[in-house]
Coordinates of C-alpha atoms in Angstrom, one line a residue:
Chain F
M1 CA 116.0 102.4 65.0
N2 CA 118.9 102.7 67.4
R3 CA 120.2 99.8 69.4
K4 CA 121.0 100.4 73.0
A5 CA 122.5 97.1 73.8
E6 CA 123.3 93.9 72.1
V7 CA 123.4 90.4 73.7
K8 CA 125.9 88.2 71.8
N9 CA 126.2 84.4 72.3
L10 CA 125.6 84.5 76.0
N11 CA 126.1 81.2 77.9
F12 CA 125.4 81.0 81.5
S13 CA 125.4 78.2 84.1
Y14 CA 125.2 78.0 87.9
S15 CA 128.4 76.2 89.2
H16 CA 128.8 73.0 87.2
S17 CA 125.3 72.2 86.3
A18 CA 123.7 72.4 82.9
L19 CA 123.5 75.7 80.9
V20 CA 120.7 78.0 81.9
L21 CA 121.3 80.3 79.0
K22 CA 122.4 78.7 75.7
S23 CA 124.1 81.1 73.2
V24 CA 121.4 83.8 73.6
S25 CA 121.7 86.7 71.2
L26 CA 119.3 89.6 70.9
P27 CA 119.2 93.3 70.4
I28 CA 117.7 95.8 72.8
F29 CA 116.3 98.9 71.1
E30 CA 116.7 102.4 72.5
N31 CA 113.6 103.9 74.1
K32 CA 111.6 100.8 73.5
I33 CA 110.2 98.3 75.9
T34 CA 111.4 94.7 75.4
A35 CA 109.6 91.9 77.2
L36 CA 111.2 88.6 78.0
I37 CA 108.5 85.8 78.2
G38 CA 108.6 82.1 78.7
P39 CA 107.7 79.4 81.2
S40 CA 109.3 79.2 84.6
G41 CA 112.9 78.2 84.5
C42 CA 113.4 79.2 80.9
G43 CA 116.2 81.6 82.0
K44 CA 114.5 84.9 81.4
T45 CA 115.3 86.3 84.9
T46 CA 118.8 84.9 84.7
L47 CA 119.2 86.8 81.5
L48 CA 117.8 90.0 83.0
R49 CA 120.1 89.8 86.0
C50 CA 123.1 89.5 83.7
F51 CA 122.5 93.0 82.5
N52 CA 123.4 94.5 85.9
R53 CA 125.8 91.7 87.0
M54 CA 123.7 90.7 89.9
H55 CA 125.1 87.1 89.6
D56 CA 128.5 88.4 90.5
L57 CA 127.2 88.8 94.1
Y58 CA 126.9 85.2 94.7
G59 CA 129.9 83.5 92.9
N60 CA 129.4 80.0 91.8
V61 CA 128.3 81.1 88.3
K62 CA 130.0 80.8 85.0
Y63 CA 129.2 82.9 81.9
D64 CA 130.7 83.8 78.7
G65 CA 129.6 85.8 75.6
S66 CA 128.9 89.5 75.8
I67 CA 126.4 92.2 76.4
L68 CA 127.6 95.2 74.5
L69 CA 126.4 98.6 75.6
L70 CA 126.0 100.8 72.5
P71 CA 127.1 103.1 71.0
D72 CA 130.4 102.5 72.8
Q73 CA 130.5 98.8 72.3
V74 CA 131.6 98.1 75.9
N75 CA 131.1 94.6 77.0
I76 CA 129.6 95.0 80.4
L77 CA 130.2 91.3 81.2
S78 CA 133.9 91.6 80.8
T79 CA 135.9 91.0 83.9
D80 CA 137.7 94.3 83.3
I81 CA 134.4 96.1 84.0
D82 CA 133.5 96.9 87.6
P83 CA 130.0 95.5 88.3
I84 CA 129.3 98.5 90.6
E85 CA 129.8 100.8 87.7
V86 CA 127.5 98.7 85.6
R87 CA 124.8 98.9 88.2
M88 CA 125.2 102.6 88.4
K89 CA 124.2 102.8 84.7
I90 CA 121.6 100.1 84.7
G91 CA 118.7 100.3 87.2
M92 CA 116.5 97.5 88.4
V93 CA 113.1 97.1 89.9
F94 CA 112.3 93.8 91.6
Q95 CA 109.3 91.4 91.8
K96 CA 108.4 92.5 95.3
P97 CA 108.4 96.2 96.1
N98 CA 111.5 96.7 98.3
P99 CA 111.6 100.2 99.7
F100 CA 114.3 100.8 102.2
P101 CA 113.3 101.4 105.8
K102 CA 113.7 105.1 105.3
S103 CA 111.4 108.0 104.4
I104 CA 110.0 108.3 100.9
Y105 CA 112.5 111.2 100.3
E106 CA 115.5 109.3 101.6
N107 CA 114.6 106.2 99.5
I108 CA 115.0 108.3 96.3
A109 CA 117.9 110.3 97.6
Y110 CA 119.8 107.1 98.5
G111 CA 120.9 106.4 94.9
L112 CA 122.2 109.9 94.7
R113 CA 123.9 109.9 98.0
I114 CA 125.8 106.7 97.4
R115 CA 127.1 108.5 94.2
G116 CA 128.5 111.2 96.5
I117 CA 126.0 113.8 95.6
K118 CA 125.4 116.1 98.7
K119 CA 123.9 119.2 97.3
K120 CA 120.4 119.5 98.9
S121 CA 118.8 121.6 96.2
Y122 CA 119.9 119.1 93.5
I123 CA 118.6 116.2 95.5
D124 CA 115.3 117.9 96.3
E125 CA 114.8 118.6 92.6
K126 CA 115.7 115.0 91.6
V127 CA 113.3 113.6 94.2
E128 CA 110.5 115.7 92.9
D129 CA 111.3 114.9 89.2
S130 CA 111.5 111.2 89.8
L131 CA 108.3 111.0 91.8
K132 CA 106.6 113.0 89.1
M133 CA 107.9 110.6 86.4
A134 CA 106.7 107.7 88.5
G135 CA 103.2 109.3 88.9
L136 CA 103.5 109.3 92.6
W137 CA 104.2 113.0 93.3
Q138 CA 100.6 114.0 93.8
E139 CA 100.0 111.3 96.3
V140 CA 103.0 111.8 98.5
S141 CA 104.2 115.4 98.0
D142 CA 102.8 116.3 101.4
R143 CA 104.4 113.5 103.3
L144 CA 107.9 113.0 101.8
H145 CA 109.4 112.5 105.2
T146 CA 107.2 109.7 106.4
G147 CA 108.3 106.1 106.2
A148 CA 108.1 104.4 102.8
N149 CA 106.5 101.4 104.3
S150 CA 103.3 103.4 105.0
L151 CA 102.6 103.3 101.3
S152 CA 100.4 100.7 99.6
G153 CA 102.0 97.9 97.6
G154 CA 101.4 99.6 94.3
Q155 CA 102.7 102.9 95.6
Q156 CA 105.8 101.2 97.0
Q157 CA 106.5 99.7 93.6
R158 CA 106.2 103.1 91.9
L159 CA 108.5 104.5 94.6
C160 CA 111.0 101.8 93.7
I161 CA 110.7 102.8 90.0
A162 CA 111.2 106.4 91.0
R163 CA 114.2 105.4 93.0
A164 CA 115.7 103.7 90.0
L165 CA 114.9 106.6 87.7
A166 CA 116.5 109.2 90.0
T167 CA 120.0 108.0 89.0
E168 CA 119.2 108.4 85.3
P169 CA 120.0 104.8 84.2
D170 CA 120.7 104.0 80.5
I171 CA 118.6 100.9 80.8
L172 CA 115.9 100.0 83.4
L173 CA 115.4 96.3 84.2
L174 CA 112.0 95.2 85.5
D175 CA 111.7 91.8 87.0
E176 CA 108.0 90.9 87.0
P177 CA 107.3 94.3 88.4
T178 CA 103.6 93.6 88.9
S179 CA 103.5 90.0 90.0
A180 CA 103.0 90.9 93.7
L181 CA 100.3 93.6 93.0
D182 CA 96.5 93.7 92.6
P183 CA 95.0 94.4 89.2
I184 CA 94.4 98.1 89.7
S185 CA 98.0 98.7 90.8
T186 CA 99.1 96.6 87.9
A187 CA 97.3 98.8 85.5
H188 CA 98.9 101.9 87.0
I189 CA 102.4 100.4 86.7
E190 CA 101.8 99.3 83.1
E191 CA 100.7 102.8 82.1
L192 CA 103.7 104.2 83.9
V193 CA 106.1 101.8 82.2
A194 CA 104.6 102.7 78.8
S195 CA 105.1 106.4 79.5
L196 CA 108.7 105.9 80.7
K197 CA 110.1 104.6 77.4
K198 CA 110.5 108.2 76.2
K199 CA 113.2 108.6 78.8
V200 CA 114.7 105.2 79.2
T201 CA 115.2 101.9 77.5
I202 CA 113.3 99.2 79.3
L203 CA 113.8 95.4 79.6
M204 CA 111.1 93.6 81.4
V205 CA 110.5 90.0 82.5
T206 CA 106.9 89.1 82.8
H207 CA 104.8 86.0 83.3
N208 CA 101.7 87.9 82.1
L209 CA 101.4 87.5 78.4
H210 CA 98.7 90.2 78.1
Q211 CA 101.0 92.6 79.9
A212 CA 103.8 91.9 77.3
A213 CA 101.3 92.2 74.4
R214 CA 99.9 95.5 75.9
T215 CA 103.1 97.3 76.9
A216 CA 106.1 95.9 75.1
D217 CA 107.3 97.0 71.7
Y218 CA 109.4 93.9 71.3
T219 CA 109.0 90.5 72.8
A220 CA 111.6 87.7 73.2
F221 CA 110.2 84.2 73.9
M222 CA 112.6 81.9 75.7
Y223 CA 112.3 78.2 76.4
L224 CA 114.8 76.0 78.2
G225 CA 117.6 78.5 78.1
E226 CA 117.2 79.2 74.4
L227 CA 115.9 82.3 72.7
I228 CA 113.2 80.8 70.5
E229 CA 111.9 83.9 68.8
F230 CA 112.4 87.6 69.0
G231 CA 110.4 90.2 67.2
E232 CA 107.9 93.0 67.4
S233 CA 105.2 92.2 70.0
S234 CA 102.5 92.6 67.4
Q235 CA 104.1 89.9 65.3
I236 CA 105.0 87.6 68.1
F237 CA 101.5 87.6 69.6
T238 CA 99.5 87.5 66.3
N239 CA 101.7 85.7 63.9
P240 CA 104.5 83.8 65.6
K241 CA 107.0 82.1 63.2
E242 CA 107.9 79.3 65.6
Q243 CA 105.6 76.5 66.6
K244 CA 106.9 76.6 70.2
T245 CA 106.1 80.3 70.5
E246 CA 102.6 79.7 69.1
N247 CA 102.0 76.8 71.5
Y248 CA 103.1 79.0 74.5
I249 CA 101.1 82.1 73.7
T250 CA 98.0 80.0 72.9
G251 CA 98.4 78.4 76.3
R252 CA 99.2 74.9 75.1
F253 CA 102.0 74.7 77.6
G254 CA 103.9 76.8 80.2
Chain T
M1 CA 75.4 56.1 108.0
K2 CA 74.4 58.2 110.9
T3 CA 76.9 60.9 112.0
E4 CA 77.3 60.9 115.7
F5 CA 78.1 63.9 117.9
S6 CA 78.5 63.8 121.6
T7 CA 76.0 65.5 123.8
P8 CA 77.3 68.4 126.0
H9 CA 77.1 66.2 129.2
S10 CA 78.6 63.0 127.9
T11 CA 81.4 61.7 130.1
K12 CA 83.8 61.6 127.1
R13 CA 83.2 65.3 126.4
R14 CA 83.4 66.4 130.0
F15 CA 86.7 64.6 130.4
R16 CA 88.1 66.3 127.4
V17 CA 87.0 69.8 128.6
L18 CA 88.5 69.1 132.0
K19 CA 91.8 67.9 130.4
E20 CA 92.0 71.1 128.4
F21 CA 91.3 73.2 131.5
L22 CA 94.1 71.4 133.4
I23 CA 96.6 71.9 130.7
K24 CA 95.7 75.5 130.4
A25 CA 96.1 75.9 134.2
F26 CA 99.4 74.2 134.2
L27 CA 100.8 76.4 131.4
F28 CA 99.5 79.5 133.2
I29 CA 101.2 78.5 136.4
C30 CA 104.5 77.9 134.6
A31 CA 104.3 81.2 132.8
A32 CA 103.2 83.1 135.9
S33 CA 106.0 81.8 138.1
S34 CA 108.6 84.1 136.6
V35 CA 106.3 87.0 136.9
L36 CA 105.7 86.1 140.6
V37 CA 109.4 85.8 141.3
T38 CA 109.9 89.3 139.8
V39 CA 107.2 90.7 141.8
G40 CA 108.6 89.0 144.9
V41 CA 112.0 90.4 144.4
V42 CA 110.8 93.9 143.9
W43 CA 108.5 93.6 146.9
T44 CA 111.4 92.4 149.1
L45 CA 113.7 95.1 147.9
V46 CA 111.1 97.8 148.5
V47 CA 110.0 96.5 151.9
E48 CA 113.5 96.1 153.2
A49 CA 114.8 99.4 151.7
L50 CA 112.0 101.8 152.8
P51 CA 112.9 101.7 156.6
F52 CA 116.4 103.0 155.5
F53 CA 114.8 106.4 155.0
D54 CA 113.6 106.4 158.7
D55 CA 117.2 107.0 159.6
V56 CA 118.5 108.8 156.5
S57 CA 116.9 111.7 154.8
L58 CA 116.4 111.7 151.1
S59 CA 118.6 114.7 150.7
Q60 CA 121.5 113.0 152.6
F61 CA 121.0 110.0 150.4
L62 CA 121.1 112.1 147.2
F63 CA 123.6 114.8 148.1
D64 CA 126.1 113.4 150.6
R65 CA 129.5 113.3 149.0
E66 CA 130.5 110.0 150.4
W67 CA 129.1 106.5 150.9
T68 CA 130.3 105.1 154.3
P69 CA 127.2 103.4 155.8
L70 CA 129.3 101.1 157.9
F71 CA 131.6 103.8 159.5
E72 CA 131.2 105.4 162.8
N73 CA 130.5 108.7 161.1
A74 CA 128.3 107.3 158.4
Q75 CA 127.6 109.1 155.2
Y76 CA 125.0 108.0 152.7
G77 CA 125.8 109.6 149.3
I78 CA 124.5 107.0 146.9
M79 CA 125.7 109.1 144.0
T80 CA 129.2 107.9 144.6
L81 CA 128.2 104.4 143.9
V82 CA 126.0 105.6 141.0
C83 CA 129.1 107.4 139.6
G84 CA 131.2 104.2 139.8
T85 CA 128.4 102.1 138.1
L86 CA 127.8 104.6 135.3
L87 CA 131.6 105.1 134.7
T88 CA 132.3 101.4 134.3
T89 CA 129.2 100.9 132.2
V90 CA 130.0 103.7 129.9
I91 CA 133.5 102.5 129.4
A92 CA 132.3 99.0 128.7
L93 CA 129.7 100.2 126.2
L94 CA 132.3 102.4 124.4
V95 CA 134.1 99.1 123.8
A96 CA 131.2 96.7 123.3
I97 CA 128.8 98.7 121.1
P98 CA 131.2 99.6 118.3
L99 CA 133.1 96.3 118.3
G100 CA 129.9 94.2 118.7
T101 CA 128.1 96.1 115.9
I102 CA 131.1 95.9 113.6
T103 CA 131.5 92.2 114.4
A104 CA 127.9 91.6 113.6
V105 CA 128.2 93.5 110.3
F106 CA 131.2 91.4 109.4
L107 CA 129.6 88.1 110.3
S108 CA 126.3 88.9 108.6
E109 CA 127.4 90.7 105.5
Y110 CA 131.0 90.0 104.7
S111 CA 132.2 86.7 106.0
S112 CA 131.8 83.4 104.2
E113 CA 129.8 80.6 105.6
K114 CA 133.0 78.8 106.7
M115 CA 134.5 81.8 108.4
R116 CA 131.2 82.3 110.3
E117 CA 131.3 78.7 111.5
I118 CA 134.8 79.3 113.0
F119 CA 134.1 82.8 114.3
K120 CA 130.7 82.3 116.0
P121 CA 131.6 79.5 118.5
I122 CA 134.8 81.4 119.5
L123 CA 132.8 84.5 120.1
E124 CA 130.2 82.7 122.1
L125 CA 133.0 81.2 124.1
L126 CA 133.7 84.7 125.3
A127 CA 130.3 84.8 126.9
A128 CA 130.9 81.4 128.5
I129 CA 134.0 82.5 130.4
P130 CA 133.1 82.9 134.1
T131 CA 133.1 86.5 135.0
V132 CA 135.4 85.9 138.0
V133 CA 138.0 84.9 135.4
Y134 CA 137.5 88.2 133.6
G135 CA 137.9 90.0 136.9
Y136 CA 141.3 88.5 137.4
F137 CA 142.2 89.0 133.8
A138 CA 141.5 92.6 134.2
M139 CA 143.4 93.0 137.5
L140 CA 146.4 90.8 136.7
F141 CA 146.8 91.3 132.9
V142 CA 145.1 94.5 131.7
T143 CA 145.9 96.7 134.6
P144 CA 149.7 96.1 134.5
L145 CA 149.5 96.6 130.7
L146 CA 147.7 99.9 131.3
Q147 CA 150.2 100.9 133.9
K148 CA 152.9 100.7 131.3
I149 CA 151.0 103.0 128.9
I150 CA 149.5 105.4 131.4
P151 CA 151.8 106.0 134.3
G152 CA 150.0 106.9 137.6
I153 CA 147.0 104.7 137.0
S154 CA 146.0 103.1 140.2
S155 CA 146.2 99.4 140.6
F156 CA 142.5 99.2 141.0
N157 CA 140.8 101.3 138.4
A158 CA 137.6 101.8 136.5
L159 CA 139.3 101.8 133.1
S160 CA 140.6 98.3 133.2
A161 CA 137.4 96.9 134.7
G162 CA 135.3 98.7 132.1
L163 CA 137.5 97.6 129.1
V164 CA 137.3 94.0 130.1
M165 CA 133.6 94.2 130.9
G166 CA 133.2 95.6 127.4
V167 CA 135.0 92.7 125.8
M168 CA 132.8 90.4 127.9
I169 CA 129.6 92.0 126.5
I170 CA 130.7 91.9 122.8
P171 CA 129.2 88.5 122.1
Y172 CA 125.8 89.5 123.5
I173 CA 125.7 92.5 121.2
S174 CA 127.3 90.9 118.2
S175 CA 125.2 87.7 118.3
L176 CA 121.8 89.3 118.6
S177 CA 122.7 92.1 116.2
E178 CA 123.9 89.5 113.6
D179 CA 120.7 87.5 113.9
A180 CA 118.7 90.7 113.4
M181 CA 120.8 91.7 110.4
R182 CA 120.6 88.3 108.8
A183 CA 116.8 88.4 109.1
V184 CA 116.7 91.4 106.8
P185 CA 115.2 90.2 103.6
L186 CA 117.5 89.5 100.7
H187 CA 115.5 91.8 98.4
L188 CA 116.4 94.8 100.4
R189 CA 120.1 94.0 100.1
E190 CA 119.7 93.4 96.3
G191 CA 117.7 96.6 96.0
S192 CA 120.6 98.6 97.4
L193 CA 123.3 96.8 95.5
A194 CA 121.3 97.1 92.2
L195 CA 121.5 100.9 92.6
G196 CA 125.2 100.7 92.5
A197 CA 125.9 100.8 96.3
S198 CA 128.9 99.1 97.6
K199 CA 128.7 96.3 100.2
F200 CA 129.8 98.8 102.9
Q201 CA 127.1 101.3 102.0
T202 CA 124.5 98.6 101.9
S203 CA 125.5 97.2 105.2
F204 CA 125.6 100.5 107.1
R205 CA 122.9 102.5 105.3
V206 CA 120.3 99.9 104.6
I207 CA 120.8 96.6 106.5
L208 CA 121.7 98.1 109.9
P209 CA 118.8 100.6 109.9
A210 CA 116.5 97.8 108.7
A211 CA 117.6 95.6 111.6
F212 CA 117.6 98.5 114.1
S213 CA 114.8 97.1 116.3
G214 CA 116.8 93.9 116.9
V215 CA 120.1 95.8 117.2
A216 CA 118.6 98.1 119.8
S217 CA 117.4 95.1 121.8
A218 CA 121.0 93.8 121.7
Y219 CA 122.3 97.2 123.0
I220 CA 119.7 97.2 125.8
L221 CA 120.7 93.8 126.8
G222 CA 124.4 94.9 126.8
I223 CA 123.6 97.9 128.9
S224 CA 121.7 95.8 131.5
R225 CA 124.6 93.3 131.6
A226 CA 127.1 96.1 132.2
L227 CA 125.0 97.8 134.9
G228 CA 124.5 94.5 136.7
E229 CA 127.9 93.0 136.3
T230 CA 129.5 92.3 139.7
M231 CA 132.6 90.2 139.7
V232 CA 134.7 92.1 137.2
V233 CA 134.2 95.4 138.9
A234 CA 134.5 94.1 142.4
I235 CA 137.8 92.5 141.6
A236 CA 139.4 95.1 139.3
A237 CA 137.8 98.4 140.0
G238 CA 138.4 98.5 143.7
L239 CA 136.2 99.1 146.7
Q240 CA 136.5 102.8 147.0
P241 CA 133.3 104.8 146.4
R242 CA 134.2 108.0 144.8
L243 CA 132.2 111.0 143.5
S244 CA 134.2 111.3 140.3
F245 CA 134.3 110.2 136.7
N246 CA 138.1 109.7 136.6
P247 CA 138.6 106.3 135.0
L248 CA 142.2 106.1 136.3
E249 CA 141.2 105.9 139.9
S250 CA 139.7 103.1 141.8
T251 CA 135.9 103.3 142.3
Q252 CA 133.1 101.2 143.6
T253 CA 129.9 100.2 141.8
I254 CA 126.6 99.5 143.4
T255 CA 127.0 95.8 142.7
A256 CA 130.6 95.7 144.1
F257 CA 129.3 97.4 147.3
I258 CA 126.6 94.8 147.7
V259 CA 129.1 92.0 147.4
Q260 CA 131.5 93.5 149.8
V261 CA 128.9 94.1 152.5
S262 CA 127.0 90.9 152.0
L263 CA 130.1 88.9 152.7
G264 CA 130.5 90.4 156.2
D265 CA 128.2 89.8 159.2
L266 CA 125.5 92.4 159.4
P267 CA 122.9 92.4 162.0
Q268 CA 119.5 92.2 160.4
G269 CA 117.6 95.5 160.5
S270 CA 120.8 97.5 161.0
I271 CA 121.5 100.5 158.8
G272 CA 124.2 98.6 157.0
Y273 CA 121.8 95.8 156.3
R274 CA 119.3 98.2 154.9
S275 CA 121.9 99.9 152.8
I276 CA 122.3 96.7 150.8
Y277 CA 118.6 96.7 149.9
V278 CA 118.4 100.4 149.1
S279 CA 121.4 100.3 146.8
G280 CA 119.9 97.2 145.2
L281 CA 116.7 99.1 144.6
V282 CA 118.6 102.0 143.0
L283 CA 120.3 99.5 140.7
L284 CA 117.0 98.0 139.8
I285 CA 115.6 101.4 139.0
F286 CA 118.5 102.2 136.8
T287 CA 118.2 99.0 134.8
L288 CA 114.5 99.6 134.5
V289 CA 114.9 103.2 133.3
F290 CA 117.4 102.1 130.6
N291 CA 115.2 99.4 129.5
L292 CA 112.3 101.8 129.2
I293 CA 114.3 104.3 127.3
G294 CA 115.5 101.5 125.0
Q295 CA 111.9 100.4 124.4
L296 CA 110.8 103.9 123.7
I297 CA 113.6 104.5 121.1
R298 CA 112.8 101.2 119.5
S299 CA 109.1 101.7 119.2
N300 CA 109.7 105.2 117.9
M301 CA 112.0 104.0 115.2
E302 CA 109.6 101.3 114.3
K303 CA 106.7 103.7 113.9
K304 CA 108.9 105.9 111.8
F305 CA 110.0 103.3 109.4
K306 CA 107.5 100.6 109.4

């Protein structure tokens, strides 16, 4: 099994307060879905946002350790690496669907246009491909040029996934992608995510344990900034090695 | 314990209903007063302006090439004043819209909290300077400066007045636009940046379009301010109505004409007296039309993107 990335001894803190991530290490396997679970404030979203250097936008953060992108062994947390180039390679989908106030077409074209791609035929093709991958093509192919805000919440989230896919990221980060959606839309997104792993490596934060158990190949349980346990989802959810993991997945806290 | 409800005709309940009614009536009168004033102003303008057309035909009004209602051989070409008004307004907007928008982008997307705290009050001070001061600034500082750069520019000219008026309008546009841009939700910003966009791309391709409705309101306010501005143009642009768009010559705007004429003694009901009202009415129509166009563009954009 190939590793796509490797987190090594990652420490993280906001300004001078206590560590939010304490020496976290875990592998991310290629073309697999890895779920990060744990109670609120355990650092799972902070860890996710390290992967595309979102923290760099706000300053006032301190981190050390590394996230190596394999096979090149490049540490994307290094100060020598431009965060914009990192974000070009690692896509992200947010909790709340956040389509831009543009047409459906332009939402997906945006990522290509900011990379300097102008060729219309190529963009057309990419828009269609990504919408198909996101399972949205049939619903919107006849109204690509209407505003993205006319879509339902679930459709908007699939549009955001299509938008991230259009730029062919190495890793796709999902930050609780279904927490703002109804159960039916959630089921759609879960199916979609499961089908996407053939093309892209996925790292997903979720509050929904069933979602992690259903969709993720690997699950990492975090608690108070530490990685308590990492393993195949089937093992984590049926036969956890750590007492804390068991307490959490059986609903005794969190 | 028995729960007690008042009967419909109890004194207590009647008093409460009356009180609510009085409050509602009071609030309505307050809200209606501004509407009434507006109606009153328009009414006065129309009533006083209409008799103007007893003496002057509409074609004279629209097609005469000069505006000299107070002369022996009077001519009534309103287009000369419209020319002056549009010319100074366009110059002002050419300054204010780009600079105001860029300032808003800087304050909203680029500057630190500290920098904004220094910048904003100073910018707002620009709006607090009396317009008569701007007028003299244009005439006594900007015009001589322009004369060094552009020889042959007249000592009263539309360019200087327009430029200074533009600077004067910047804070209106930047302040409202900045508010609109800062109200754009953070997750849109992050969505763009997460795709690998630069701050510049995010600001101009995502944030500005997302805030367009508010930014358009700012532009409309700026246009209205420029159309209606009086002191700056009366002082610096001159009092010479001209059917031309040459910014280097002196010109006269509708507002400047009204000031000029209102200052003198005009017998009530005379044609000169009526000309004030009729030009005021034209100005009002212009402001109204621009407002409507602005609203249309805005609601169109909203429909498209919301």
